[in-house]
Amino acid sequence: MNSSVTFNSLPEVLSYGISLSKASKNIIVGRSSEKLSAESALCAGLLKGGANVILMGRSIKPELFMASSLYEDALCVYIQDSSFLKIDTEEKGGLPLTNKTQELLCESTDTIHAAEGFITDGSVLKNIYLNDLKKILPEKSPFKITVSSSSGFSESFGSEKSQDEIIIQLSPDGTKASLYSDKSGFISYSQLILLCCLEHFEQGRDVALPYDFSFSADKIASEYGKKVHRYFSSGDGVSDKEARNTAVSQRFTSDGMFLALNAVRILTEKKMPLKNMRDIIPESHCLKKYISVDCKKIDGFLNSQRGTSTPDGTSFSEKNGRVLMRPSDSGNGLWLNVESFSMETAEEICGKIEEKLRKFQA
């Protein structure tokens, strides 16, 4: 079971709520829209299974992640606004589900006998989240900062009187962000992540990043004698335990607003214009492509590459690039992630690998 699940009916959502109650005693529930039917069905299942529900209402995911940090044991459940009944489930702090949690969610709900749980209004926790964000920037920030997002999160930060405006482009669920200003143009999500990583390295701290994030972060870390810990999108939660713990404490990999505001703070403290950020952050290009192949016939290719096998796929180095190869869930193809110093080089590497794969299929 993936962390994102689509349901066909409200009874299925109710049943999923019962399953969730087996995986954790405390469930943080939020939604991206004003639609209440899925939320009601989910909560009914959670209460029937004996879970304690912290109800956040319409929210962005990072508000749920912050709330989960207040509990020793908690899951974050987010109801997406779409034409289908789509629900995202994540571990405490917004981490991907471990194999153990996924197994619990797949078990039958027929044998559950528990005292009914209760609901707590989590809206006050959203105020705590907002107050934390407002503490990030210095009191006399030189920027007027506004948020552009379909999430409904529309706060403003910094100086209202400033003519120097920065727009935070926030993803619909609030987990990612980029920056834009008329003077400096567009600063991507990955560049913001690398800037926050750089600050940690300068302060003598390691960082944690998803396994499929750009390995240019590792290059920067090596210059400071520090390390990038990697966590997986699945797995036992033990082999990447240190990375998971670090990711929850640093926050910027799962909270778009926290990431963007900290990036502005760092640049302000360095007295560096936004447009000059590219001078201290190396640029890399990533290409993601789906290749239709029989995954049962690629072992020979993988052995020839001498790659590193992980729960997130097999990674190996190519001249001028890095490759991450992951079988599709259907087994009928591969997802290929290629990273290099230019998009043209990434495309060239991808083409060569695809050609090799075709030969092994013959």
Coordinates of C-alpha atoms in Angstrom, one line a residue:
M1 CA 0.0 0.0 0.0
N2 CA 1.4 3.4 -0.9
S3 CA 1.1 6.5 1.4
S4 CA -1.4 7.9 -1.1
V5 CA -4.6 5.9 -1.5
T6 CA -7.6 6.5 -3.7
F7 CA -11.1 5.2 -2.6
N8 CA -14.2 4.6 -4.6
S9 CA -16.8 5.1 -1.8
L10 CA -17.3 6.6 1.7
P11 CA -17.7 3.1 3.3
E12 CA -14.2 2.3 2.0
V13 CA -12.9 5.5 3.7
L14 CA -14.6 4.4 7.0
S15 CA -12.9 1.0 6.8
Y16 CA -9.5 2.7 6.2
G17 CA -10.1 4.7 9.3
I18 CA -10.5 1.5 11.3
S19 CA -7.3 0.2 9.9
L20 CA -5.4 3.4 10.8
S21 CA -6.5 3.0 14.4
K22 CA -4.4 -0.2 14.5
A23 CA -1.3 1.6 13.3
S24 CA -1.3 4.4 15.8
K25 CA -3.3 5.6 18.8
N26 CA -3.2 9.2 17.8
I27 CA -4.2 10.3 14.3
I28 CA -3.8 13.9 13.1
V29 CA -6.5 14.6 10.4
G30 CA -6.6 17.5 8.0
R31 CA -8.1 18.3 4.6
S32 CA -7.3 20.5 1.6
S33 CA -10.9 21.7 0.9
E34 CA -14.2 22.5 2.6
K35 CA -15.6 19.1 1.7
L36 CA -16.6 17.3 4.9
S37 CA -18.1 13.9 3.8
A38 CA -14.7 12.1 3.5
E39 CA -13.5 13.6 6.8
S40 CA -16.7 12.5 8.6
A41 CA -16.4 8.9 7.2
L42 CA -12.7 8.7 8.1
C43 CA -13.3 10.0 11.6
A44 CA -16.1 7.5 12.2
G45 CA -13.8 4.7 11.3
L46 CA -11.0 6.1 13.5
L47 CA -13.3 6.5 16.5
K48 CA -14.7 3.0 16.0
G49 CA -11.2 1.6 16.1
G50 CA -10.4 3.4 19.3
A51 CA -8.1 6.1 18.0
N52 CA -7.8 9.6 19.4
V53 CA -8.4 12.1 16.5
I54 CA -6.8 15.5 16.4
L55 CA -9.0 17.3 13.9
M56 CA -7.2 20.2 12.1
G57 CA -9.9 21.1 9.6
R58 CA -8.9 22.7 6.3
S59 CA -5.1 22.9 6.5
I60 CA -1.8 22.4 4.9
K61 CA 0.3 19.3 5.6
P62 CA 3.0 20.9 7.6
E63 CA 0.4 22.0 10.2
L64 CA -0.3 18.3 10.7
F65 CA 3.4 17.5 10.9
M66 CA 3.9 20.1 13.6
A67 CA 0.9 18.8 15.6
S68 CA 2.2 15.2 15.3
S69 CA 5.5 16.3 17.0
L70 CA 3.6 16.9 20.2
Y71 CA 2.7 13.2 20.5
E72 CA 5.0 10.2 21.1
D73 CA 3.1 8.1 18.7
A74 CA 1.1 9.6 15.8
L75 CA 0.2 9.4 12.1
C76 CA -0.7 12.3 9.8
V77 CA -3.7 11.7 7.5
Y78 CA -4.5 14.3 4.8
I79 CA -7.7 14.3 2.6
Q80 CA -6.9 15.7 -0.8
D81 CA -9.2 17.9 -2.8
S82 CA -9.7 15.9 -6.1
S83 CA -12.4 14.3 -8.1
F84 CA -11.6 11.0 -6.3
L85 CA -11.5 10.2 -2.6
K86 CA -7.7 10.5 -2.2
I87 CA -6.0 10.3 1.2
D88 CA -2.3 10.7 2.0
T89 CA -0.9 9.0 5.2
E90 CA 2.5 9.8 6.6
E91 CA 4.5 9.0 9.7
K92 CA 5.1 11.5 12.5
G93 CA 6.7 14.6 11.2
G94 CA 5.7 13.9 7.6
L95 CA 8.1 11.0 6.9
P96 CA 7.2 8.2 4.5
L97 CA 5.4 5.2 5.9
T98 CA 7.5 2.3 7.0
N99 CA 6.9 -1.3 5.9
K100 CA 5.5 -2.1 9.4
T101 CA 2.9 0.6 9.2
Q102 CA 1.9 -0.4 5.7
E103 CA 1.4 -4.0 6.8
L104 CA -0.8 -2.9 9.6
L105 CA -3.0 -0.9 7.2
C106 CA -3.4 -3.9 5.0
E107 CA -4.6 -6.2 7.8
S108 CA -8.2 -7.2 8.1
T109 CA -10.4 -5.0 10.4
D110 CA -12.8 -7.8 11.4
T111 CA -11.1 -8.6 14.7
I112 CA -11.0 -5.1 16.2
H113 CA -12.7 -4.7 19.5
A114 CA -11.8 -1.4 21.2
A115 CA -13.3 1.3 23.3
E116 CA -14.4 4.2 21.2
G117 CA -11.8 7.0 20.7
F118 CA -12.4 10.8 21.0
I119 CA -11.9 13.9 18.9
T120 CA -9.8 16.9 19.9
D121 CA -10.1 20.3 18.1
G122 CA -6.7 21.0 16.7
S123 CA -7.3 24.5 15.4
V124 CA -5.3 26.1 18.2
L125 CA -2.3 24.1 17.0
K126 CA -2.5 25.9 13.6
N127 CA -2.0 29.2 15.5
I128 CA 1.1 27.8 17.1
Y129 CA 2.4 26.8 13.7
L130 CA 1.8 30.3 12.3
N131 CA 3.5 31.9 15.3
D132 CA 6.5 29.7 14.8
L133 CA 6.8 30.9 11.2
K134 CA 6.5 34.6 12.2
K135 CA 9.6 34.1 14.5
I136 CA 11.8 33.0 11.7
L137 CA 12.5 36.4 10.0
P138 CA 14.4 39.2 11.8
E139 CA 12.1 42.0 13.2
K140 CA 13.3 44.5 10.6
S141 CA 13.1 42.4 7.5
P142 CA 13.8 44.3 4.3
F143 CA 11.2 42.4 2.3
K144 CA 7.5 42.2 1.9
I145 CA 6.7 38.5 1.7
T146 CA 3.4 37.2 0.3
V147 CA 2.2 33.7 -0.4
S148 CA 0.8 32.4 -3.7
S149 CA -1.0 29.1 -3.3
S150 CA -4.2 27.2 -4.0
S151 CA -4.0 25.8 -0.5
G152 CA -5.9 28.7 1.1
F153 CA -2.8 29.6 3.2
S154 CA -2.6 33.4 2.5
E155 CA -0.5 34.9 5.3
S156 CA 2.0 37.7 4.7
F157 CA 5.3 38.3 6.4
G158 CA 8.1 40.9 6.7
S159 CA 7.5 44.6 6.1
E160 CA 4.2 45.7 4.6
K161 CA 5.8 49.0 3.7
S162 CA 8.7 47.5 1.7
Q163 CA 8.7 47.9 -2.0
D164 CA 11.0 44.9 -2.4
E165 CA 8.4 42.0 -2.6
I166 CA 9.2 38.3 -2.5
I167 CA 6.5 35.8 -3.4
I168 CA 6.5 32.4 -1.9
Q169 CA 5.0 29.9 -4.4
L170 CA 3.6 27.3 -2.1
S171 CA 2.5 23.8 -3.3
P172 CA -1.2 22.9 -2.7
D173 CA -0.4 20.7 0.2
G174 CA 2.2 23.1 1.7
T175 CA 5.2 20.7 1.7
K176 CA 7.2 22.4 -1.0
A177 CA 7.9 26.0 -2.0
S178 CA 9.9 28.2 -4.4
L179 CA 10.6 31.9 -4.4
Y180 CA 10.0 34.6 -7.0
S181 CA 10.7 38.3 -7.2
D182 CA 10.7 40.8 -10.1
K183 CA 14.3 41.7 -9.4
S184 CA 15.7 38.2 -9.0
G185 CA 13.4 35.9 -10.9
F186 CA 12.7 32.3 -9.9
I187 CA 14.5 30.3 -7.2
S188 CA 13.6 26.6 -7.2
Y189 CA 12.6 24.3 -4.4
S190 CA 15.9 22.3 -4.8
Q191 CA 18.0 25.5 -4.6
L192 CA 16.2 26.5 -1.3
I193 CA 16.9 23.1 0.1
L194 CA 20.5 23.3 -0.7
L195 CA 20.8 26.8 0.8
C196 CA 19.3 25.4 4.1
C197 CA 21.7 22.5 3.9
L198 CA 24.7 24.9 3.4
E199 CA 23.7 26.7 6.6
H200 CA 23.7 23.5 8.5
F201 CA 27.1 22.5 7.2
E202 CA 28.5 25.9 8.1
Q203 CA 27.2 25.4 11.6
G204 CA 28.9 21.9 11.8
R205 CA 25.7 19.9 11.5
D206 CA 24.7 17.0 9.2
V207 CA 21.4 17.0 7.3
A208 CA 18.9 14.5 6.1
L209 CA 17.3 14.3 2.6
P210 CA 15.1 11.9 0.6
Y211 CA 17.2 9.3 -1.2
D212 CA 16.1 10.6 -4.6
F213 CA 17.1 14.3 -3.9
S214 CA 20.0 15.8 -5.8
F215 CA 23.4 14.4 -4.7
S216 CA 25.0 17.8 -5.2
A217 CA 24.1 18.2 -1.5
D218 CA 26.7 15.5 -0.7
K219 CA 29.3 17.4 -2.7
I220 CA 28.7 20.5 -0.6
A221 CA 28.7 18.5 2.6
S222 CA 32.1 17.0 1.8
E223 CA 33.6 20.5 1.6
Y224 CA 32.7 21.0 5.2
G225 CA 33.5 17.5 6.5
K226 CA 29.8 16.8 7.1
K227 CA 27.4 14.2 5.9
V228 CA 24.0 13.9 4.2
H229 CA 21.9 11.1 5.7
R230 CA 19.3 9.7 3.3
Y231 CA 15.9 8.3 4.2
F232 CA 13.8 6.1 1.9
S233 CA 10.2 6.4 0.7
S234 CA 9.6 2.9 2.1
G235 CA 11.6 0.3 4.1
D236 CA 11.9 -0.9 7.7
G237 CA 12.5 2.5 9.3
V238 CA 15.5 1.1 11.0
S239 CA 18.2 1.2 8.4
D240 CA 17.5 5.0 7.9
K241 CA 16.5 5.7 11.5
E242 CA 19.1 8.4 12.0
A243 CA 18.1 10.1 8.7
R244 CA 14.4 10.1 9.7
N245 CA 15.1 11.5 13.2
T246 CA 17.3 14.3 11.6
A247 CA 14.6 15.1 9.0
V248 CA 11.9 15.6 11.6
S249 CA 14.1 18.0 13.7
Q250 CA 15.3 20.1 10.7
R251 CA 11.8 20.4 9.1
F252 CA 12.8 22.1 5.9
T253 CA 12.4 19.0 3.7
S254 CA 8.7 18.7 4.5
D255 CA 7.5 22.2 5.3
G256 CA 7.4 24.7 2.3
M257 CA 6.8 27.8 4.4
F258 CA 9.5 26.9 6.9
L259 CA 11.9 26.3 4.0
A260 CA 11.2 29.5 2.1
L261 CA 11.2 31.8 5.2
N262 CA 14.5 30.3 6.4
A263 CA 16.0 30.8 3.0
V264 CA 15.0 34.5 3.1
R265 CA 16.4 34.8 6.6
I266 CA 19.7 33.2 5.6
L267 CA 20.2 35.6 2.6
T268 CA 19.2 38.5 4.8
E269 CA 21.8 37.6 7.4
K270 CA 24.4 37.1 4.7
K271 CA 23.4 40.5 3.2
M272 CA 23.1 38.7 -0.2
P273 CA 20.6 39.7 -2.8
L274 CA 18.3 36.9 -3.9
K275 CA 19.6 36.9 -7.4
N276 CA 23.2 36.2 -6.1
M277 CA 22.1 32.9 -4.5
R278 CA 23.1 31.0 -7.6
D279 CA 26.7 32.0 -6.9
I280 CA 26.9 29.9 -3.7
I281 CA 24.5 27.0 -4.7
P282 CA 25.7 24.6 -7.5
E283 CA 23.2 24.0 -10.2
S284 CA 22.3 20.5 -11.2
H285 CA 19.7 19.1 -13.6
C286 CA 17.5 16.1 -13.1
L287 CA 15.6 14.1 -15.8
K288 CA 12.9 11.6 -14.9
K289 CA 11.7 9.2 -17.5
Y290 CA 9.5 6.1 -17.7
I291 CA 10.9 3.2 -19.8
S292 CA 8.6 0.3 -20.7
V293 CA 10.6 -2.9 -20.1
D294 CA 10.2 -6.3 -18.5
C295 CA 11.7 -5.8 -15.1
K296 CA 12.5 -9.5 -14.8
K297 CA 15.0 -9.2 -17.6
I298 CA 17.2 -6.4 -16.3
D299 CA 19.3 -8.2 -13.6
G300 CA 22.2 -8.6 -16.1
F301 CA 22.2 -4.9 -16.7
L302 CA 22.1 -4.0 -13.0
N303 CA 25.0 -6.4 -12.3
S304 CA 27.0 -4.8 -15.0
Q305 CA 26.6 -1.4 -13.4
R306 CA 27.7 -2.5 -9.9
G307 CA 25.1 -0.3 -8.4
T308 CA 23.9 0.2 -4.8
S309 CA 20.6 -1.5 -4.1
T310 CA 18.2 0.3 -1.7
P311 CA 14.4 0.3 -0.9
D312 CA 14.1 3.2 -3.3
G313 CA 15.8 1.4 -6.2
T314 CA 19.3 0.9 -7.5
S315 CA 21.7 3.8 -7.9
F316 CA 25.0 3.9 -9.8
S317 CA 27.4 6.4 -11.2
E318 CA 27.9 7.3 -14.9
K319 CA 30.5 9.6 -16.3
N320 CA 29.2 13.1 -15.6
G321 CA 26.1 11.9 -13.8
R322 CA 24.3 9.8 -11.3
V323 CA 21.4 7.4 -12.0
L324 CA 18.6 6.1 -9.8
M325 CA 16.6 3.2 -11.3
R326 CA 13.3 2.0 -9.8
P327 CA 10.9 -0.6 -11.0
S328 CA 7.3 0.6 -11.5
D329 CA 4.6 -0.8 -9.2
S330 CA 3.2 -2.8 -12.1
G331 CA 6.5 -4.4 -13.0
N332 CA 6.0 -3.4 -16.6
G333 CA 8.6 -0.6 -16.6
L334 CA 11.3 1.4 -14.9
W335 CA 11.5 4.9 -13.6
L336 CA 14.8 6.4 -14.5
N337 CA 16.1 9.5 -12.6
V338 CA 19.3 10.9 -14.1
E339 CA 21.2 13.8 -12.5
S340 CA 23.9 15.8 -14.2
F341 CA 25.4 19.3 -14.5
S342 CA 23.3 20.1 -17.6
M343 CA 20.0 18.9 -19.0
E344 CA 21.6 18.0 -22.3
T345 CA 24.1 15.6 -20.5
A346 CA 21.3 14.1 -18.5
E347 CA 19.3 13.4 -21.7
E348 CA 22.4 11.8 -23.2
I349 CA 23.0 9.5 -20.2
C350 CA 19.3 8.6 -20.2
G351 CA 19.5 7.7 -23.9
K352 CA 22.5 5.5 -23.5
I353 CA 21.0 3.6 -20.6
E354 CA 17.7 3.1 -22.5
E355 CA 19.7 1.6 -25.4
K356 CA 21.6 -0.8 -23.1
L357 CA 18.3 -1.9 -21.5
R358 CA 16.8 -2.7 -24.9
K359 CA 19.7 -5.0 -25.6
F360 CA 19.2 -6.9 -22.4
Q361 CA 15.5 -7.3 -23.3
A362 CA 16.4 -9.1 -26.6

